Amino acid sequence: MQTNLADFIKNTPEGQEAEAILRSCVHCGFCLATCPTYQLLGDELDSPRGRIYLMKQVMEGQPVTQKTQLHLDRCLTCRACETACPSGVQYGRLIDIGRAIVEKEVPRGVADRVTRYALRRALPDSRVFSSLLKLGPLFRPLLPSALTKSLPKSLPNPNPWPPARHARTMLVLDGCVQPSLAPGINTATARVLDRLGISLIKATDAGCCGAVSYHLNAQKEGLDYMRCNIDAWWPYIEQIDAPVTGPLVEAIVITASGCGVTVKEYGHLLKGDPLYADKAARISALTKDISEVITAEFSHDNKLPIHSPPSAPKQKLSFHSPCTLQHGMQIRGTVEAILLSAGFELALVPDSHLCCGSAGTYSLLQPDLSHQLLTNKVKSLESGQPNQIVTANIGCLSHIQGGTQIPVRHWIEVLDECTHLPHS
Ligand code: SF4
Ligand code: SF4
């Protein structure tokens, strides 16, 4: 696509990146059929191609309106369009750049600003989020229904974390909301990896991956969260004058794909920061989704013992692959292969490429569209009559649980259960 970027952006790093992306789009429209908002609304401006055109206009200096902002706000950043695009258009990067410009040009109303600010304060801080969760029953009647449906009715009680006893060690990101909503996920991960001869440890000062702020157009704040995590992890990666003793870590394991896709992009997002660029690139290279870690171990013949009673009927699971896993990180089929090898039966899930409507804070900021996507997703996940629904991201897990009576869990939890030895 021909572009003629305006002076305000032309010679900036963002401008150059955006221009290269805009030029790679050939306007073929192959992405339209996979876009959830285009499917629901049928408006070209709510499709990837339409939004790319809107962002081109913005970057060429044409007037920016609330209508422009609305069409960009309605995008889930699910990146299904990237998977479908034959020209390799990096839509996710483009919309981050486009939204940041629009945010400066179009002032938001007071209510919208307050909501976005509150989300940036409450979600990334695990202490604030956990306190709010404990107060949940008091405030439930005052909270938006999209949020109350996703809150757990009682806090889960995780299994014990195995002691660090192996020479092979990996770090895990605890993140922000997951330790409060589902602490059992990382404990299950530690238990599974322990059986594979790997100790999983946490860096106490690591926290939110930065995605919440970054995708709410507070990019500078998001980058600061990323720098904090790099500082917290670095002593486990390079032990030069570090206070940490013990083996260096082989990998940084992420159990929420929404965080994984972000940490894998630290290198790109911080490449302009002379103090952090090299470290960020190294962190991104070390970052692995838990499914990648287990697949690599299996490929080296490091297997898990499967302990399902022979008489037990096969558990049937519906797997919801989060957009951040299948489109963002382009990891497809790995979780399914692990679950099949552990003896589970997998139900067929129609339209498995479509977003569930959770999309970070989308369910709170665009509740109507989010609810329609949830209804469709639950219908397709329930259609194979599974015993349980499993997924790979805490945001999708909580959101889908708000729409179904079938238990929704992280897939690593069911793998933990079927590989659990009586004495472990
Ligand atoms: S499929 Fe790719 S090249 Fe075609 S219109 Fe969509 S983004 Fe552009
Ligand atoms: S990221 Fe998702 S919602 Fe946004 S344009 Fe692409 S397919 Fe549509």
Coordinates of C-alpha atoms and ligand atoms in Angstrom, one line a residue:
M1 CA 0.0 0.0 0.0
Q2 CA 1.4 3.4 -1.0
T3 CA 1.9 5.6 2.1
N4 CA 2.9 9.3 2.7
L5 CA 3.4 9.7 6.4
A6 CA 3.0 13.1 8.0
D7 CA 6.0 15.0 9.4
F8 CA 5.0 14.3 13.1
I9 CA 5.7 10.6 12.7
K10 CA 7.7 10.1 9.5
N11 CA 11.2 10.1 11.0
T12 CA 10.4 8.4 14.4
P13 CA 11.2 4.7 15.0
E14 CA 7.4 4.0 15.4
G15 CA 6.7 5.8 12.1
Q16 CA 9.3 3.8 10.2
E17 CA 8.0 0.5 11.7
A18 CA 4.4 1.5 10.9
E19 CA 5.3 2.5 7.4
A20 CA 6.9 -0.8 6.7
I21 CA 3.8 -2.6 8.0
L22 CA 1.4 -0.4 6.1
R23 CA 3.3 -1.0 2.9
S24 CA 3.2 -4.8 3.4
C25 CA -0.7 -4.8 3.2
V26 CA -1.9 -5.5 -0.3
H27 CA -5.6 -5.0 0.6
C28 CA -6.5 -8.5 -0.5
G29 CA -9.1 -8.9 2.3
F30 CA -8.2 -12.5 3.2
C31 CA -8.2 -11.4 6.8
L32 CA -11.8 -10.3 6.9
A33 CA -13.4 -13.7 7.3
T34 CA -11.4 -14.5 10.4
C35 CA -12.0 -11.2 12.2
P36 CA -14.5 -11.7 15.1
T37 CA -15.6 -8.0 15.1
Y38 CA -16.2 -8.0 11.4
Q39 CA -18.2 -11.3 11.7
L40 CA -20.4 -9.7 14.4
L41 CA -20.8 -6.2 13.0
G42 CA -20.3 -6.6 9.2
D43 CA -18.7 -3.2 8.9
E44 CA -15.5 -2.9 6.9
L45 CA -14.2 -0.3 9.5
D46 CA -14.5 -3.1 12.1
S47 CA -12.3 -5.4 10.0
P48 CA -8.5 -5.6 9.9
R49 CA -8.3 -4.1 6.4
G50 CA -10.6 -1.2 7.4
R51 CA -8.7 -0.5 10.6
I52 CA -5.4 -0.6 8.7
Y53 CA -6.9 2.0 6.4
L54 CA -8.0 4.2 9.3
M55 CA -4.5 4.0 10.9
K56 CA -2.9 5.0 7.5
Q57 CA -5.2 8.1 7.4
V58 CA -4.2 9.0 11.0
M59 CA -0.5 8.6 10.2
E60 CA -0.8 10.6 7.1
G61 CA -2.1 13.5 9.2
Q62 CA -5.8 13.4 8.3
P63 CA -8.3 14.4 11.1
V64 CA -8.7 11.9 13.9
T65 CA -12.2 11.5 15.3
Q66 CA -14.1 9.6 18.0
K67 CA -15.3 7.3 15.3
T68 CA -11.7 6.4 14.5
Q69 CA -11.1 5.7 18.2
L70 CA -14.3 3.6 18.4
H71 CA -13.3 1.3 15.6
L72 CA -9.8 0.8 17.0
D73 CA -11.2 0.3 20.6
R74 CA -13.5 -2.5 19.2
C75 CA -10.5 -4.5 18.0
L76 CA -9.7 -7.3 20.4
T77 CA -6.0 -7.4 19.4
C78 CA -6.6 -11.2 18.9
R79 CA -4.3 -11.2 15.9
A80 CA -6.4 -13.8 14.0
C81 CA -5.9 -11.5 11.1
E82 CA -2.1 -12.1 11.3
T83 CA -2.5 -15.8 11.1
A84 CA -4.8 -15.4 8.0
C85 CA -2.7 -12.8 6.2
P86 CA -0.6 -14.1 3.3
S87 CA 1.6 -11.0 3.2
G88 CA 2.8 -11.3 6.8
V89 CA 1.3 -7.9 8.0
Q90 CA 2.2 -7.4 11.6
Y91 CA -1.2 -6.0 12.6
G92 CA -0.6 -6.3 16.3
R93 CA 2.4 -3.9 16.2
L94 CA 0.5 -1.5 13.9
I95 CA -2.5 -1.2 16.2
D96 CA -0.3 -0.5 19.2
I97 CA 1.3 2.4 17.4
G98 CA -2.0 3.6 15.9
R99 CA -3.8 3.5 19.2
A100 CA -1.1 5.5 20.9
I101 CA -1.4 8.3 18.4
V102 CA -5.2 8.4 18.5
E103 CA -5.2 8.4 22.3
K104 CA -3.2 11.7 22.2
E105 CA -5.5 13.3 19.6
V106 CA -9.0 12.3 20.9
P107 CA -9.7 13.0 24.6
R108 CA -11.8 10.4 26.3
G109 CA -14.9 11.1 28.5
V110 CA -14.4 11.2 32.3
A111 CA -16.1 7.8 32.9
D112 CA -13.9 6.1 30.3
R113 CA -10.7 7.7 31.7
V114 CA -11.6 6.8 35.3
T115 CA -12.3 3.1 34.3
R116 CA -9.1 2.8 32.4
Y117 CA -7.1 4.4 35.2
A118 CA -8.7 2.1 37.8
L119 CA -7.9 -1.0 35.7
R120 CA -4.3 0.1 35.4
R121 CA -4.1 0.6 39.2
A122 CA -6.0 -2.6 40.2
L123 CA -5.0 -5.3 37.8
P124 CA -1.2 -5.1 37.5
D125 CA -0.6 -4.9 41.3
S126 CA -1.2 -8.4 42.7
R127 CA -1.6 -7.0 46.3
V128 CA -4.3 -4.5 45.3
F129 CA -6.0 -7.1 43.1
S130 CA -6.0 -9.7 45.9
S131 CA -7.3 -7.3 48.4
L132 CA -10.2 -6.3 46.1
L133 CA -10.9 -10.0 45.5
K134 CA -11.2 -10.6 49.2
L135 CA -13.6 -7.7 49.5
G136 CA -15.4 -9.0 46.4
P137 CA -18.5 -10.3 48.1
L138 CA -19.1 -6.8 49.7
F139 CA -18.7 -5.0 46.4
R140 CA -20.2 -7.6 44.0
P141 CA -23.5 -5.7 43.7
L142 CA -21.7 -2.5 42.7
L143 CA -19.4 -4.1 40.1
P144 CA -20.1 -4.5 36.4
S145 CA -21.7 -7.9 35.7
A146 CA -19.0 -8.8 33.2
L147 CA -16.5 -8.6 36.1
T148 CA -18.6 -10.3 38.8
K149 CA -19.3 -13.3 36.6
S150 CA -15.6 -13.9 36.2
L151 CA -14.7 -13.6 39.9
P152 CA -14.3 -17.0 41.6
K153 CA -16.9 -17.7 44.3
S154 CA -14.2 -18.9 46.7
L155 CA -10.5 -18.7 46.6
P156 CA -8.8 -22.0 45.6
N157 CA -6.4 -23.8 47.9
P158 CA -3.3 -24.9 46.0
N159 CA -1.2 -28.1 46.5
P160 CA 2.2 -27.7 48.1
W161 CA 5.0 -26.3 45.9
P162 CA 7.8 -28.9 45.6
P163 CA 11.2 -28.0 47.1
A164 CA 14.0 -26.9 44.7
R165 CA 16.0 -30.1 44.6
H166 CA 17.2 -30.4 41.0
A167 CA 20.3 -29.0 39.2
R168 CA 18.1 -28.0 36.3
T169 CA 16.2 -24.9 37.2
M170 CA 13.7 -22.6 35.5
L171 CA 12.0 -19.4 36.6
V172 CA 8.3 -18.9 36.5
L173 CA 6.4 -15.6 36.1
D174 CA 3.7 -15.4 38.8
G175 CA 2.1 -12.4 37.1
C176 CA -0.6 -10.1 38.5
V177 CA -4.1 -11.6 38.6
Q178 CA -3.3 -15.3 38.3
P179 CA -1.8 -15.8 41.9
S180 CA -5.1 -14.5 43.3
L181 CA -7.6 -16.1 40.9
A182 CA -5.9 -19.5 40.4
P183 CA -2.7 -20.0 42.4
G184 CA -3.0 -23.8 41.7
I185 CA -1.8 -23.2 38.1
N186 CA 1.8 -22.4 38.8
T187 CA 1.9 -25.0 41.6
A188 CA 0.7 -27.6 39.2
T189 CA 3.4 -26.5 36.8
A190 CA 6.1 -26.8 39.5
R191 CA 4.9 -30.3 40.3
V192 CA 4.9 -31.5 36.7
L193 CA 8.3 -30.0 36.0
D194 CA 9.6 -31.5 39.3
R195 CA 8.6 -34.9 37.9
L196 CA 10.6 -34.1 34.8
G197 CA 13.7 -33.3 36.9
I198 CA 13.4 -29.5 36.7
S199 CA 13.0 -27.2 39.7
L200 CA 10.7 -24.2 39.2
I201 CA 11.5 -21.1 41.2
K202 CA 10.1 -17.5 41.4
A203 CA 11.8 -14.2 41.6
T204 CA 10.1 -12.3 44.4
D205 CA 10.3 -8.9 42.8
A206 CA 8.8 -9.9 39.4
G207 CA 5.2 -8.9 38.7
C208 CA 2.9 -7.8 36.0
C209 CA 4.4 -8.4 32.5
G210 CA 3.3 -4.9 31.5
A211 CA 0.6 -5.9 29.0
V212 CA -2.3 -4.4 30.9
S213 CA -0.8 -0.8 30.9
Y214 CA 0.7 -1.2 27.4
H215 CA -2.6 -2.2 25.8
L216 CA -4.5 0.5 27.7
N217 CA -2.3 3.0 25.8
A218 CA -0.1 3.8 28.8
Q219 CA 2.9 2.5 26.9
K220 CA 5.5 4.2 29.1
E221 CA 4.0 2.6 32.2
G222 CA 3.9 -0.8 30.5
L223 CA 7.6 -0.5 29.6
D224 CA 8.5 0.3 33.2
Y225 CA 6.8 -2.9 34.4
M226 CA 8.9 -4.8 31.8
R227 CA 12.1 -3.2 33.1
C228 CA 11.2 -4.2 36.6
N229 CA 10.8 -7.8 35.6
I230 CA 14.1 -7.7 33.8
D231 CA 15.8 -6.4 36.9
A232 CA 14.2 -9.1 39.0
W233 CA 15.2 -11.9 36.7
W234 CA 18.6 -10.8 35.7
P235 CA 20.5 -12.1 38.8
Y236 CA 19.2 -15.6 37.9
I237 CA 20.5 -15.3 34.3
E238 CA 23.9 -13.6 34.8
Q239 CA 25.4 -14.1 38.3
I240 CA 27.9 -11.3 38.0
D241 CA 27.8 -9.5 41.3
A242 CA 24.4 -11.0 41.9
P243 CA 22.9 -11.7 45.3
V244 CA 21.3 -14.9 44.1
T245 CA 23.1 -18.2 44.6
G246 CA 22.2 -21.5 43.0
P247 CA 22.2 -22.7 39.4
L248 CA 21.5 -20.3 36.5
V249 CA 18.1 -20.8 35.0
E250 CA 17.5 -22.5 31.6
A251 CA 14.3 -20.7 30.8
I252 CA 11.6 -18.4 32.0
V253 CA 8.4 -20.4 32.0
I254 CA 5.1 -18.6 31.4
T255 CA 1.8 -20.3 32.2
A256 CA -0.5 -17.4 31.0
S257 CA -0.2 -17.0 27.2
G258 CA -1.3 -13.4 27.5
C259 CA 1.8 -12.7 29.5
G260 CA 4.0 -15.1 27.4
V261 CA 3.3 -13.2 24.2
T262 CA 4.3 -9.9 25.9
V263 CA 7.5 -11.2 27.5
K264 CA 8.5 -12.7 24.2
E265 CA 8.2 -9.2 22.8
Y266 CA 10.3 -7.4 25.5
G267 CA 13.3 -7.5 23.1
H268 CA 11.4 -5.7 20.4
L269 CA 9.6 -3.3 22.7
L270 CA 12.8 -2.2 24.5
K271 CA 15.1 -2.2 21.6
G272 CA 15.4 1.6 21.7
D273 CA 16.5 1.6 25.4
P274 CA 20.3 1.5 25.5
L275 CA 20.3 0.2 29.1
Y276 CA 17.8 -2.6 28.6
A277 CA 17.9 -3.6 25.0
D278 CA 20.4 -6.4 25.2
K279 CA 19.0 -7.8 28.5
A280 CA 15.4 -7.6 27.1
A281 CA 16.4 -9.5 24.0
R282 CA 18.0 -12.2 26.1
I283 CA 14.9 -12.5 28.3
S284 CA 12.7 -12.8 25.3
A285 CA 14.9 -15.6 23.9
L286 CA 14.7 -17.5 27.2
T287 CA 11.0 -17.2 27.5
K288 CA 8.9 -20.3 26.9
D289 CA 5.2 -21.1 27.2
I290 CA 4.9 -24.2 29.4
S291 CA 3.6 -26.2 26.5
E292 CA 6.9 -25.6 24.7
V293 CA 8.9 -26.7 27.7
I294 CA 7.0 -29.9 28.1
T295 CA 7.1 -30.7 24.3
A296 CA 10.9 -30.2 24.3
E297 CA 11.3 -32.6 27.3
F298 CA 9.1 -35.2 25.6
S299 CA 11.2 -34.9 22.4
H300 CA 14.3 -35.7 24.5
D301 CA 12.5 -38.8 25.8
N302 CA 12.0 -37.2 29.3
K303 CA 8.5 -38.5 29.8
L304 CA 5.9 -38.2 32.6
P305 CA 4.4 -41.3 34.3
I306 CA 0.7 -41.4 33.5
H307 CA -1.4 -42.7 36.4
S308 CA -5.0 -43.0 35.3
P309 CA -6.7 -46.0 36.8
P310 CA -7.1 -48.5 33.9
S311 CA -10.8 -48.9 34.7
A312 CA -11.5 -45.2 34.7
P313 CA -13.4 -43.9 31.6
K314 CA -11.5 -41.5 29.4
Q315 CA -11.9 -37.9 30.4
K316 CA -13.1 -35.8 27.5
L317 CA -11.7 -32.3 27.3
S318 CA -12.5 -29.3 25.1
F319 CA -9.4 -27.2 24.6
H320 CA -9.8 -23.5 24.1
S321 CA -6.6 -22.2 22.5
P322 CA -6.2 -18.5 23.5
C323 CA -5.5 -16.0 20.8
T324 CA -2.3 -15.1 22.4
L325 CA -1.2 -18.8 22.1
Q326 CA -2.3 -19.6 18.6
H327 CA -2.1 -16.2 16.9
G328 CA 0.2 -14.2 19.1
M329 CA 2.9 -16.9 19.7
Q330 CA 1.9 -19.1 16.7
I331 CA 1.9 -22.1 19.0
R332 CA -0.7 -24.6 17.6
G333 CA -1.3 -28.2 18.3
T334 CA 1.3 -28.6 21.1
V335 CA -1.1 -28.6 24.1
E336 CA -3.4 -30.9 22.2
A337 CA -0.6 -33.3 21.5
I338 CA 0.5 -33.3 25.2
L339 CA -3.1 -34.0 26.4
L340 CA -3.6 -36.8 23.8
S341 CA -0.3 -38.4 24.9
A342 CA -1.5 -38.3 28.5
G343 CA -4.6 -40.3 27.5
F344 CA -7.3 -37.6 27.3
E345 CA -9.9 -37.6 24.6
L346 CA -10.3 -34.2 22.9
A347 CA -13.6 -32.9 21.7
L348 CA -13.9 -31.2 18.4
V349 CA -14.2 -27.4 18.9
P350 CA -15.8 -25.6 15.9
D351 CA -14.4 -22.1 15.1
S352 CA -11.5 -22.7 17.4
H353 CA -9.6 -19.8 15.8
L354 CA -12.1 -17.2 17.2
C355 CA -11.6 -15.1 20.3
C356 CA -13.6 -15.9 23.4
G357 CA -14.1 -12.1 24.1
S358 CA -11.9 -11.9 27.1
A359 CA -8.9 -10.1 25.4
G360 CA -7.3 -8.6 28.5
T361 CA -9.5 -5.7 29.6
Y362 CA -11.8 -6.0 26.6
S363 CA -14.6 -7.8 28.5
L364 CA -14.9 -4.8 30.8
L365 CA -14.5 -2.1 28.2
Q366 CA -16.6 -3.6 25.4
P367 CA -19.0 -5.7 27.4
D368 CA -21.7 -6.2 24.7
L369 CA -19.3 -7.5 22.0
S370 CA -17.4 -9.5 24.5
H371 CA -20.6 -11.2 25.7
Q372 CA -21.7 -12.1 22.2
L373 CA -18.2 -13.7 21.6
L374 CA -18.5 -15.5 24.9
T375 CA -21.9 -17.0 24.1
N376 CA -20.6 -18.3 20.7
K377 CA -17.4 -19.7 22.3
V378 CA -19.2 -21.5 25.1
K379 CA -21.6 -23.0 22.6
S380 CA -18.8 -24.4 20.5
L381 CA -16.8 -25.6 23.6
E382 CA -19.9 -27.3 25.0
S383 CA -20.9 -28.9 21.7
G384 CA -18.6 -31.9 22.1
Q385 CA -20.1 -32.6 25.6
P386 CA -16.7 -32.5 27.5
N387 CA -16.2 -33.3 31.1
Q388 CA -14.0 -30.3 31.5
I389 CA -12.9 -27.3 29.4
V390 CA -9.2 -26.5 29.5
T391 CA -7.3 -23.5 28.3
A392 CA -3.9 -21.8 28.6
N393 CA -4.6 -18.3 29.8
I394 CA -6.1 -17.0 33.1
G395 CA -8.1 -14.3 31.4
C396 CA -9.8 -16.7 29.0
L397 CA -10.3 -19.2 31.9
S398 CA -12.1 -16.7 34.2
H399 CA -14.1 -15.3 31.3
I400 CA -15.3 -18.7 29.9
Q401 CA -16.1 -19.9 33.4
G402 CA -18.5 -17.0 33.7
G403 CA -20.6 -18.5 30.8
T404 CA -20.7 -22.2 31.5
Q405 CA -21.5 -24.7 34.3
I406 CA -18.7 -27.1 33.0
P407 CA -15.5 -26.7 35.0
V408 CA -12.9 -24.6 33.2
R409 CA -9.2 -25.1 34.2
H410 CA -5.7 -24.6 32.9
W411 CA -4.6 -27.7 31.0
I412 CA -1.4 -28.1 33.2
E413 CA -3.7 -28.8 36.2
V414 CA -5.3 -31.8 34.5
L415 CA -1.9 -33.0 33.4
D416 CA -0.6 -32.6 37.0
E417 CA -3.5 -34.8 38.3
C418 CA -3.0 -37.6 35.9
T419 CA 0.8 -37.7 36.5
H420 CA 0.5 -37.4 40.2
L421 CA 2.3 -40.2 42.1
P422 CA 0.7 -41.2 45.4
H423 CA 3.8 -40.1 47.3
S424 CA 4.6 -36.9 45.4
Ligands
SF4_1 S1 -4.9 -10.3 4.6 FE1 -3.0 -9.1 5.0 S2 -2.5 -8.1 3.1 FE2 -4.7 -8.8 2.9 S3 -5.9 -7.0 3.6 FE3 -5.6 -8.3 5.4 S4 -3.8 -7.4 6.4 FE4 -3.8 -6.6 4.2
SF4_2 S1 -6.8 -8.3 15.9 FE1 -8.7 -9.6 15.9 S2 -10.4 -8.1 16.2 FE2 -8.6 -6.9 15.6 S3 -8.7 -6.6 13.4 FE3 -7.4 -8.5 13.7 S4 -8.8 -10.2 13.7 FE4 -10.1 -8.3 13.9

